mmCIF file of C-alpha atoms in Angstrom:
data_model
loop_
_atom_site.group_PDB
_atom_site.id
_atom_site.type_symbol
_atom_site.label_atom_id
_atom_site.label_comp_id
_atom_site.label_asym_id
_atom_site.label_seq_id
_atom_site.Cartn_x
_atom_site.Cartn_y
_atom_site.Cartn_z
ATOM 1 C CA UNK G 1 0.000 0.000 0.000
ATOM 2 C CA UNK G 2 1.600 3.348 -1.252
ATOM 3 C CA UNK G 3 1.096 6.907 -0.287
ATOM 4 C CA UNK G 4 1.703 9.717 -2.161
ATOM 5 C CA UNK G 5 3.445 12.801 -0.243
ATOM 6 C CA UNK G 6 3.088 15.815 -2.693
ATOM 7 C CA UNK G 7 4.902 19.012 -2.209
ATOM 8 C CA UNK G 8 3.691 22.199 -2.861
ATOM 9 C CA UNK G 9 5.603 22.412 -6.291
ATOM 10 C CA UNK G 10 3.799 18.694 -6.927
ATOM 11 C CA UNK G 11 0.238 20.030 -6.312
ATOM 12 C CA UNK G 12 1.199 23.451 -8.158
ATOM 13 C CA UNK G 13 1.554 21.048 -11.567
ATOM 14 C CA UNK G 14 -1.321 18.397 -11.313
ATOM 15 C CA UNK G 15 -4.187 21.194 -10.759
ATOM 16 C CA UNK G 16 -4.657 23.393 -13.842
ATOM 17 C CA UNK G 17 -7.181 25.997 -12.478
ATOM 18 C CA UNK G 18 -9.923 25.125 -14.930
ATOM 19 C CA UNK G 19 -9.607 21.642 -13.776
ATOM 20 C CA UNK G 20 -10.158 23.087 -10.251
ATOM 21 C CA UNK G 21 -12.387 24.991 -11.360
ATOM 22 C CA UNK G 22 -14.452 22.126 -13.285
ATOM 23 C CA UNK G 23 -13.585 20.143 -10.279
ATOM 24 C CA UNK G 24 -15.152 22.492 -7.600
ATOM 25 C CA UNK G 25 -18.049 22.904 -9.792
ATOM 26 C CA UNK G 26 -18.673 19.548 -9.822
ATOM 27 C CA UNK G 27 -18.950 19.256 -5.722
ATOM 28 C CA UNK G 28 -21.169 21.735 -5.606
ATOM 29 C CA UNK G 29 -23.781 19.927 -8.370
ATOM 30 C CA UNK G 30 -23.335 16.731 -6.158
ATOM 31 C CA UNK G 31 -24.215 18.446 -3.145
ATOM 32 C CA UNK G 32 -26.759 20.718 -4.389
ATOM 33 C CA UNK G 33 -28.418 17.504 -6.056
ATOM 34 C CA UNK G 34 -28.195 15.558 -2.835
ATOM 35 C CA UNK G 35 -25.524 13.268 -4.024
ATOM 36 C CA UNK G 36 -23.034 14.555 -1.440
ATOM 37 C CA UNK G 37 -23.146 14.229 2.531
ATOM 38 C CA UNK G 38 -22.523 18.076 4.502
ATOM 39 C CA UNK G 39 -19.282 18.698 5.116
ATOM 40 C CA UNK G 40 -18.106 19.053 8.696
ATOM 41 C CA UNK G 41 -15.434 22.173 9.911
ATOM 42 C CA UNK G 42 -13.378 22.545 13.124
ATOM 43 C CA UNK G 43 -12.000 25.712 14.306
ATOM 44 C CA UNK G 44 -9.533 26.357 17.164
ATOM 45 C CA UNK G 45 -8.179 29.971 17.831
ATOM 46 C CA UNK G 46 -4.662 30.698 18.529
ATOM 47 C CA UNK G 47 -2.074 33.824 19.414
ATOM 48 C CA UNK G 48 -2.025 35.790 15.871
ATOM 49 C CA UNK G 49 -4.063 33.493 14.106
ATOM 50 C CA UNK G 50 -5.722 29.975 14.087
ATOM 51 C CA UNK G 51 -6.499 26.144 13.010
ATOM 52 C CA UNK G 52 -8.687 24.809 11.423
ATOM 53 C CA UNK G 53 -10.051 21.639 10.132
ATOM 54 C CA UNK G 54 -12.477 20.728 6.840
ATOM 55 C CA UNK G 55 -13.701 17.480 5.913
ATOM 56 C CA UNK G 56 -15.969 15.913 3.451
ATOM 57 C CA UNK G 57 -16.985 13.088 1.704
ATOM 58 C CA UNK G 58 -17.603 12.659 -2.264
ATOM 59 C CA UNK G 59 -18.168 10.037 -4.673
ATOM 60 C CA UNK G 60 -16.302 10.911 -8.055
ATOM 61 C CA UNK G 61 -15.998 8.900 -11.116
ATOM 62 C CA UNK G 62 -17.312 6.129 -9.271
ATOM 63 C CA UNK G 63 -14.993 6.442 -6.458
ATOM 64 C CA UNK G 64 -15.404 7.022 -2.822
ATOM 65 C CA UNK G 65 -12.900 9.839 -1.331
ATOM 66 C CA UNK G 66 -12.383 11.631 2.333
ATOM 67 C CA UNK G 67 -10.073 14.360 2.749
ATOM 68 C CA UNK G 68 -9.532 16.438 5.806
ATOM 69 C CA UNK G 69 -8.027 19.770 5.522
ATOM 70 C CA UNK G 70 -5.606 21.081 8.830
ATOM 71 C CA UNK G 71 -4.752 24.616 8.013
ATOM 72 C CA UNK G 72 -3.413 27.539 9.931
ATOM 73 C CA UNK G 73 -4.178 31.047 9.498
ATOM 74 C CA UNK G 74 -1.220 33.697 10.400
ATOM 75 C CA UNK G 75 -2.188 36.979 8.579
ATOM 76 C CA UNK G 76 0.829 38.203 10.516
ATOM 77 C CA UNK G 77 3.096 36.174 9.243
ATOM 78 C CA UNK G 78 4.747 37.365 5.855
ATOM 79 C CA UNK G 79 5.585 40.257 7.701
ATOM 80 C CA UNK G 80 6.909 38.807 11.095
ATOM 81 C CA UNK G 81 8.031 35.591 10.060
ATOM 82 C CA UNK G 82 9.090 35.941 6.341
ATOM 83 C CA UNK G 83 5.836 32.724 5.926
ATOM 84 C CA UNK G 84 2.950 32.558 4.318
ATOM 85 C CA UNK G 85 -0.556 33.322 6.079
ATOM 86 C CA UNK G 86 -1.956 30.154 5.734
ATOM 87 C CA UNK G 87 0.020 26.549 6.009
ATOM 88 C CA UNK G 88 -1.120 22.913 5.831
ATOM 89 C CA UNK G 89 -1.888 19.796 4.744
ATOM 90 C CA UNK G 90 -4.639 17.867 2.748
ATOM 91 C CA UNK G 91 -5.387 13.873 3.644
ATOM 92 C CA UNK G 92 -6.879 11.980 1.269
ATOM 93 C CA UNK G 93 -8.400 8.894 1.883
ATOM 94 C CA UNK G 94 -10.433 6.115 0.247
ATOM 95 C CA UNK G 95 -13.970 6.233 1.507
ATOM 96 C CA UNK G 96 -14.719 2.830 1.658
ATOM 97 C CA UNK G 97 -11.605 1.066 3.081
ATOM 98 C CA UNK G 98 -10.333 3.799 4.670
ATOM 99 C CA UNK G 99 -6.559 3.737 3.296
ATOM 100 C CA UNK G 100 -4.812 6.916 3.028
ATOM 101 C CA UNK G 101 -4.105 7.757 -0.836
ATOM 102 C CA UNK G 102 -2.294 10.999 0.056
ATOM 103 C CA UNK G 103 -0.566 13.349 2.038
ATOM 104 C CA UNK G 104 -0.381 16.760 0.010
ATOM 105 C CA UNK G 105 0.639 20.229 0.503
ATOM 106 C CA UNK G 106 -2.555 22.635 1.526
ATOM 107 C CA UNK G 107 -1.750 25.790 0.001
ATOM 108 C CA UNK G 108 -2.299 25.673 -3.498
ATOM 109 C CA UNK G 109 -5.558 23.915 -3.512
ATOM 110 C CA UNK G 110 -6.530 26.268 -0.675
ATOM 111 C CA UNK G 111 -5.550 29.258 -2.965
ATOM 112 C CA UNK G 112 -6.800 27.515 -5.966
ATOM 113 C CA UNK G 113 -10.586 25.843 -4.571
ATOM 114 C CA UNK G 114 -11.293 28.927 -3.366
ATOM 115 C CA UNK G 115 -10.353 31.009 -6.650
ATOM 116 C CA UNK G 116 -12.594 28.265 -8.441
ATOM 117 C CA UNK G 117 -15.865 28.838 -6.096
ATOM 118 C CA UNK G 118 -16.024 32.536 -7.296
ATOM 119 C CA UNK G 119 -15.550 31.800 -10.744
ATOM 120 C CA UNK G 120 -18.524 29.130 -10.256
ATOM 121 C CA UNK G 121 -19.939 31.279 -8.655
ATOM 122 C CA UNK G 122 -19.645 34.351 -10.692
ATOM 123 C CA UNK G 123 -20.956 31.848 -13.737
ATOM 124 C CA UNK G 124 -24.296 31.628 -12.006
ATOM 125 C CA UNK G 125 -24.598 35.102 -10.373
ATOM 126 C CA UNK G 126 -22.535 37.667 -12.342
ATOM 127 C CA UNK G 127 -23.694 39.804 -15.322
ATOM 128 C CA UNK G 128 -22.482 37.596 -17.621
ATOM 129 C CA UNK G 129 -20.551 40.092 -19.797
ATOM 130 C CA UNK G 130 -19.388 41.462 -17.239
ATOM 131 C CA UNK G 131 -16.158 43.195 -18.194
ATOM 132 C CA UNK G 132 -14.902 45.588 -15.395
ATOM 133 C CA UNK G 133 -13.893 43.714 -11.634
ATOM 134 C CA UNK G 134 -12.484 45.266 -8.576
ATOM 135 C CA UNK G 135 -9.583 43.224 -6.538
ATOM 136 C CA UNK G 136 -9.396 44.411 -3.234
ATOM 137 C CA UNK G 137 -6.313 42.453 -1.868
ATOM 138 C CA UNK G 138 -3.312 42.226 -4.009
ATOM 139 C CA UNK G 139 -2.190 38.764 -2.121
ATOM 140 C CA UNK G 140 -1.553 35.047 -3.718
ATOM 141 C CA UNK G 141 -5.540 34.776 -3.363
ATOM 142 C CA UNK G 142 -5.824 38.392 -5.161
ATOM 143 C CA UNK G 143 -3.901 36.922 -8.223
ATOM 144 C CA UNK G 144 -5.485 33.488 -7.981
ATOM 145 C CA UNK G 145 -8.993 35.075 -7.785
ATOM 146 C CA UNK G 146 -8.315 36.960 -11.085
ATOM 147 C CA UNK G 147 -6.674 34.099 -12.807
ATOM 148 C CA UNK G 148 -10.273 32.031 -12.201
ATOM 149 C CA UNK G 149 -12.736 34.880 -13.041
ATOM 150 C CA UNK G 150 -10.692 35.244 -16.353
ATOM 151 C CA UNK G 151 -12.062 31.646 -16.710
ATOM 152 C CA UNK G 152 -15.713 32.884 -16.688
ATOM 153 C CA UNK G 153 -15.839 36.231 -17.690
ATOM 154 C CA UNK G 154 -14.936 38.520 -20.662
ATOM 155 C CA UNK G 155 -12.715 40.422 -18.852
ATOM 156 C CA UNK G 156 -10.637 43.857 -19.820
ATOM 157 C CA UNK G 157 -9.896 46.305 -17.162
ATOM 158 C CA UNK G 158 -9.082 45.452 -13.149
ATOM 159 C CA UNK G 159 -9.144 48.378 -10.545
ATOM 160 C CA UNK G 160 -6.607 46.869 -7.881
ATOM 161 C CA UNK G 161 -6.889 47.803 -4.367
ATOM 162 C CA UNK G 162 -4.847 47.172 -0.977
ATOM 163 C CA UNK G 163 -3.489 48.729 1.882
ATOM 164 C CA UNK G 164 0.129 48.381 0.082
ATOM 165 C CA UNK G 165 0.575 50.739 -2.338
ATOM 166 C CA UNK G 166 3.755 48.697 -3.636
ATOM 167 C CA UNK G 167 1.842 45.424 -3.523
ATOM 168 C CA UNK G 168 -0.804 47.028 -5.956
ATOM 169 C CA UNK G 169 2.151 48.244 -7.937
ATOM 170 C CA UNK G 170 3.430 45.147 -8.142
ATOM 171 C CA UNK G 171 0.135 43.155 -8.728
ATOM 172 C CA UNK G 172 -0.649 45.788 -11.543
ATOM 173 C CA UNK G 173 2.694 45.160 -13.495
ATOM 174 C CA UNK G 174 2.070 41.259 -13.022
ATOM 175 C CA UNK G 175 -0.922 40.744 -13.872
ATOM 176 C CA UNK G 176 -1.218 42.744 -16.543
ATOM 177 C CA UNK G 177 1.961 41.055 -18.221
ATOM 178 C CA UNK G 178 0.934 37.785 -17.390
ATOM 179 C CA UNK G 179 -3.259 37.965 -18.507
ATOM 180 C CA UNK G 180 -3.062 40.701 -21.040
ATOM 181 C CA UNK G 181 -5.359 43.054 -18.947
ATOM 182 C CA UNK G 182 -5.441 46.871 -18.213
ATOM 183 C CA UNK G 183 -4.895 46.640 -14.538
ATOM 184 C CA UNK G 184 -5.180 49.838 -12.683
ATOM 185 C CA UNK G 185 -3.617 50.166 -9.255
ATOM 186 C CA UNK G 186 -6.849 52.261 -7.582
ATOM 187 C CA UNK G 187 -6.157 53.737 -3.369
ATOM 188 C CA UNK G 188 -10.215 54.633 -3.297
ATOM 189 C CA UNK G 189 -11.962 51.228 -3.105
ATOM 190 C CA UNK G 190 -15.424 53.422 -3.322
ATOM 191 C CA UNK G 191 -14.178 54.582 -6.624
ATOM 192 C CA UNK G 192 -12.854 51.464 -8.151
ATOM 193 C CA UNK G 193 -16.248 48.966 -6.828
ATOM 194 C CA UNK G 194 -18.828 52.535 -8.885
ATOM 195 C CA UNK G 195 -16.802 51.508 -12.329
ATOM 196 C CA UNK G 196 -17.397 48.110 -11.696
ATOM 197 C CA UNK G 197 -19.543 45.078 -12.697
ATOM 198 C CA UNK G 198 -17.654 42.059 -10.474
ATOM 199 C CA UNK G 199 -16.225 42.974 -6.799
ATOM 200 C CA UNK G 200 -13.994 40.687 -5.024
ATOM 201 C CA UNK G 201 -12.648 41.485 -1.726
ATOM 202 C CA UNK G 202 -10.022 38.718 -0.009
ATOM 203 C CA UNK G 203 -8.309 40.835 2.835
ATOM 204 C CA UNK G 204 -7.759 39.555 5.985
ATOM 205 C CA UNK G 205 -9.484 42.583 7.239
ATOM 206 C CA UNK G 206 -11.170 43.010 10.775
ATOM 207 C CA UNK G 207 -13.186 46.238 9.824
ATOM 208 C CA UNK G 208 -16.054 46.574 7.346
ATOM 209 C CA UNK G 209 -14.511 47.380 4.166
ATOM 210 C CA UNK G 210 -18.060 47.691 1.551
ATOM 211 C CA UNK G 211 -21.092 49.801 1.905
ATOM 212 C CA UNK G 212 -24.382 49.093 -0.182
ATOM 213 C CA UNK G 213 -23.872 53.388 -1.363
ATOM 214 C CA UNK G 214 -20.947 52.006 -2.983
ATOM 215 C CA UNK G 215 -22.055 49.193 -5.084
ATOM 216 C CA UNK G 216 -23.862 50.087 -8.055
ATOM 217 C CA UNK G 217 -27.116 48.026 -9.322
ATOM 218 C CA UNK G 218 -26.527 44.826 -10.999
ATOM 219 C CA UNK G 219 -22.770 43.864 -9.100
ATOM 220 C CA UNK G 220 -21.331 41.046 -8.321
ATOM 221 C CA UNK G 221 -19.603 41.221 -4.982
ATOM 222 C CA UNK G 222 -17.673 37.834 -3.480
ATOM 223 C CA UNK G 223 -16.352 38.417 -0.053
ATOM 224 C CA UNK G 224 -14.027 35.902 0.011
ATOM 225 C CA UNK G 225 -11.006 36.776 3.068
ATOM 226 C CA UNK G 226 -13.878 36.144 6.046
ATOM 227 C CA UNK G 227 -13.302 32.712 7.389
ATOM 228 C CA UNK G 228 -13.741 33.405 11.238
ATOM 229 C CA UNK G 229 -16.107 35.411 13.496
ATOM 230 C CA UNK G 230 -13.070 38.330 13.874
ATOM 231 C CA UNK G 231 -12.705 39.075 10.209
ATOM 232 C CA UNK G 232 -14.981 41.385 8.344
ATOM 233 C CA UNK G 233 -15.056 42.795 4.915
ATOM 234 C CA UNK G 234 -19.043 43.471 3.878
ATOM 235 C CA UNK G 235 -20.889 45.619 5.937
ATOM 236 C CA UNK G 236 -24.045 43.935 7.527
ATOM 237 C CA UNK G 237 -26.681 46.729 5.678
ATOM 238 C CA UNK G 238 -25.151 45.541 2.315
ATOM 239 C CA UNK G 239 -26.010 41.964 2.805
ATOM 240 C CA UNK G 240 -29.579 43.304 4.047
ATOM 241 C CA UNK G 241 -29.898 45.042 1.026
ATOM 242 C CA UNK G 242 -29.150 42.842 -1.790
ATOM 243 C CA UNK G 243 -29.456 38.730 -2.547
ATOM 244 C CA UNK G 244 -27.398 36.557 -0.718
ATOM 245 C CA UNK G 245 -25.637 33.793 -1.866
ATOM 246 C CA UNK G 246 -23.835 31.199 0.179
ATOM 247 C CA UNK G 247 -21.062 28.581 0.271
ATOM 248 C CA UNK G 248 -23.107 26.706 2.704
ATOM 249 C CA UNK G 249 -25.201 28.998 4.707
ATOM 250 C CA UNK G 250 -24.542 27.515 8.051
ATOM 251 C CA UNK G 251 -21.069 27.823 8.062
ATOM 252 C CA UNK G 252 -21.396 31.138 6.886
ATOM 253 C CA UNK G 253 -23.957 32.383 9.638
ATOM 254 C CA UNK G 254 -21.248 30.964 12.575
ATOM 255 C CA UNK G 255 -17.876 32.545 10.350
ATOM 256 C CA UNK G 256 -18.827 34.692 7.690
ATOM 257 C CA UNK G 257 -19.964 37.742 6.789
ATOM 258 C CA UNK G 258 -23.322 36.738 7.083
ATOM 259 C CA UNK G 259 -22.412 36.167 10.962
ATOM 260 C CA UNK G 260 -22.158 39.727 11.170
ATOM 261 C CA UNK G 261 -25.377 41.071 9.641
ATOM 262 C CA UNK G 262 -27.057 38.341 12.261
ATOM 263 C CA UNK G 263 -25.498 39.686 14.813
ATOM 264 C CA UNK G 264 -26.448 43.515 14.001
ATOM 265 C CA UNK G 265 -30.306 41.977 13.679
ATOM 266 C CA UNK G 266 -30.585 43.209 9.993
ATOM 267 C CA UNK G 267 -30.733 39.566 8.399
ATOM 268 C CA UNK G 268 -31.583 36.262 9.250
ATOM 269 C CA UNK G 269 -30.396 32.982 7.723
ATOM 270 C CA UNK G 270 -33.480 32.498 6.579
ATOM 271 C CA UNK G 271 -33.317 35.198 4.133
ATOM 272 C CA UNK G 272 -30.694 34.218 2.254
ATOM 273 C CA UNK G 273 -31.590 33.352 -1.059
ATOM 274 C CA UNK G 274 -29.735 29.674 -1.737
ATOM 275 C CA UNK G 275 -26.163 27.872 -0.986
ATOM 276 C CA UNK G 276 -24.395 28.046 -3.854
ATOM 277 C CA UNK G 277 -24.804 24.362 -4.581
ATOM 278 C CA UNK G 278 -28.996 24.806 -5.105
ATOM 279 C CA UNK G 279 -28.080 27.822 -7.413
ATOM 280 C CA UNK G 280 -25.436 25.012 -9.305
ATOM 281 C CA UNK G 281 -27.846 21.925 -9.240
ATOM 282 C CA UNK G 282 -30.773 23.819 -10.760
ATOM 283 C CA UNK G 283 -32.660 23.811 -7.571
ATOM 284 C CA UNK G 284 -32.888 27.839 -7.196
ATOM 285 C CA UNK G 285 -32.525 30.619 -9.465
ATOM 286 C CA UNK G 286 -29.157 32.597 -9.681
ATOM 287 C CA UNK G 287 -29.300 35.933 -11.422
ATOM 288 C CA UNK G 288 -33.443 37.042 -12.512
ATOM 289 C CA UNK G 289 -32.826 40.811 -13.188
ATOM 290 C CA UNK G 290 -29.925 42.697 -14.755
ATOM 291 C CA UNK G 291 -30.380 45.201 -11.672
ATOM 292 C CA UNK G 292 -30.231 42.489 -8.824
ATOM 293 C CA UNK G 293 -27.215 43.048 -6.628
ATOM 294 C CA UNK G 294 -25.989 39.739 -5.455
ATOM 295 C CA UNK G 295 -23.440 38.709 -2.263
ATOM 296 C CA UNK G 296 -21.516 35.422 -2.504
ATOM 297 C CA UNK G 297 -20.582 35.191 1.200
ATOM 298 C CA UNK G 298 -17.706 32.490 0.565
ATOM 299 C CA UNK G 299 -15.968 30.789 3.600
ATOM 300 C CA UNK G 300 -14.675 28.339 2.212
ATOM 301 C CA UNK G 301 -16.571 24.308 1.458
ATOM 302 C CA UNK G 302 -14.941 21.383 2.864
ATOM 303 C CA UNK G 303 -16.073 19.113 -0.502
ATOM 304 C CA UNK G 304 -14.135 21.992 -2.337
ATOM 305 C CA UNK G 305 -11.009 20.311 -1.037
ATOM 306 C CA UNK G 306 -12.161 17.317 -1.690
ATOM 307 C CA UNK G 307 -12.609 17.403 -5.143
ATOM 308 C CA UNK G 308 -9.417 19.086 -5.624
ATOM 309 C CA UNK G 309 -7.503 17.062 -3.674
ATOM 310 C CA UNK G 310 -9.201 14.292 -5.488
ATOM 311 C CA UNK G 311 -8.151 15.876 -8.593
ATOM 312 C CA UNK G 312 -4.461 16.545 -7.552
ATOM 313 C CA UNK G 313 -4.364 12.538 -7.454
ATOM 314 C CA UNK G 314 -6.156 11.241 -9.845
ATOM 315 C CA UNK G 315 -4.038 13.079 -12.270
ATOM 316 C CA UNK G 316 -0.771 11.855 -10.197
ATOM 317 C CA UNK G 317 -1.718 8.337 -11.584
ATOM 318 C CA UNK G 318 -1.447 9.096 -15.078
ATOM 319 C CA UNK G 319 1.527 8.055 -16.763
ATOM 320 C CA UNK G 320 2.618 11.440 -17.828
ATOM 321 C CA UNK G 321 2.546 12.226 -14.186
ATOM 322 C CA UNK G 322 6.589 11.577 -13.394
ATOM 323 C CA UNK G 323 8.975 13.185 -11.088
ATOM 324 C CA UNK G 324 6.753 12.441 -8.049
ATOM 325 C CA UNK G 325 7.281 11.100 -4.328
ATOM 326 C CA UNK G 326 5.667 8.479 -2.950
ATOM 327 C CA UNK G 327 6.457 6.242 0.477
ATOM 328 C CA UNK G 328 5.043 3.562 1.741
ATOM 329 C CA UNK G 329 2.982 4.006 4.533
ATOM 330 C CA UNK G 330 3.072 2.297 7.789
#
């Protein structure tokens, strides 16, 4: 019995992002059909940061496989420690013996799964010609989140925001060389989200960061960098005021922005209007009216990992898939 122990470099080359993309597309139809169990999440705070821990179950290609997701969350660290925020591992296992397939690296199919929810997302809920998006946070998820909506959407000009003026410099020159886009390095994130169509914040912000005045009729807005009750990048009256869209809407009430509007007693999480996965599977209706502001409150889907992670190894046993480490597991 062999395990695979992939690298980051190793994950980095066996997941295309339109196969993660396809991929994570994929475990939302199962779920939103029913074909998928909910996934389960474990969070543990820490000094500076925190754990945590997602795990699923899905049934791909006629195979059975359970991954379980340990990461930790530093924002503090590129700047204290010369790291990167977030660190980990992925575990894949067959579902049905049990036997662990793999131990890989967490931190591009973290970066990646969740790039690929907001293109699926932005698929089912953005103006589909959409043209014009606003990045606010020029990070590894900033340039992964751009990569994936390039995927979906005909895009031509990014406004690029963050607190870093020479990390929007540098996203600017980078992404425009590498995607062939006019990106424009904009301080006023009010200015930059009223000349555009698509709005994607992934900060690792504790302060509200979007207003409803700011977002003109018919947006998109993903807020993507809220994955624990301290974080917070859409204020709560924005979320009252337009249709909500979920990962999974529990998860979301307990960690997400959605937790917040709760909390202020302005929405309910009965009000939202679907989990992603009904608006996938057919069961409810993304976009009805050009003029329809809609919130994807993403925080992140355990049976994202999964289906990358199942993915990653799938593609590891193909025979064009050399170079790799494996070890036998005891």
């Amino acid at each position: 019995m062999e395990t695979l122990i992939l690298n980051h470099s190793d994950v980095a080359a066996l997941l295309p992002l339109r196969d993660c993309i396809a991929a994570v597309e994929q475990a939302f139809r199962l779920l939103g059909e029913g074909r998928a169990g909910a996934p389960e999440t474990l969070s543990v705070h820490a000094d500076g940061g925190g754990f945590h821990v997602k795990a699923g179950i899905l049934e791909l290609g006629g195979r059975r496989y359970f991954a379980a997701k340990t990461n930790g969350n530093f924002p503090g660290n590129p700047a204290r420690h010369g790291l990167p925020t977030i660190q980990g591992v992925v575990v894949l296992c067959d579902a049905d013996d049990g036997r662990v397939l793999a131990v890989m690296d967490s931190v591009e199919i973290t970066a990646r799964r969740t790039a690929a929810a907001t293109a699926v997302a932005a698929r089912f809920l953005a103006p589909p010609e959409a043209s014009v998006v606003t990045v606010c946070g020029c990070g590894v998820q900033g340039r992964e989140q751009l990569r994936a909506l390039t995927e979906v959407l005909p895009l031509r000009r990014v406004y690029a925001c963050d607190v870093l003026a020479e990390r929007v410099r540098a996203y600017a020159e980078e992404m425009s060389a590498e995607l062939g886009l006019e990106v424009v390095p904009e301080p006023d994130l009010g200015r930059a989200v009223g000349r555009s169509e698509v709005v994607v914040l992934c900060t690792t912000s504790t302060e509200f960061l979007l207003y409803p005045e700011q977002v003109p009729a018919g947006s998109f807005v993903a807020g993507v960098g809220v994955d624990n009750e301290t974080k917070r990048e859409l204020a709560p009256a924005l979320l009252a005021s337009a249709k909500v869209v979920t990962d999974i809407r529990a998860q979301c009430a307990r960690i997400g922005d959605l937790h917040h509007a709760v909390e202020a007693g302005v929405l309910d999480p009965a009000d939202v209007h679907a989990d992603l996965a009904e608006v996938v599977a057919g069961v409810r209706p993304g976009r009805e009216t050009p003029g329809e502001v809609i919130v994807f409150d993403s925080t992140g889907m355990a049976l994202q990992d999964v289906a990358a992670a199942a993915a990653v190894y799938e593609r590891c046993l193909e025979p064009t898939a050399g170079g790799l480490r494996s070890v036998v597991f005891a």
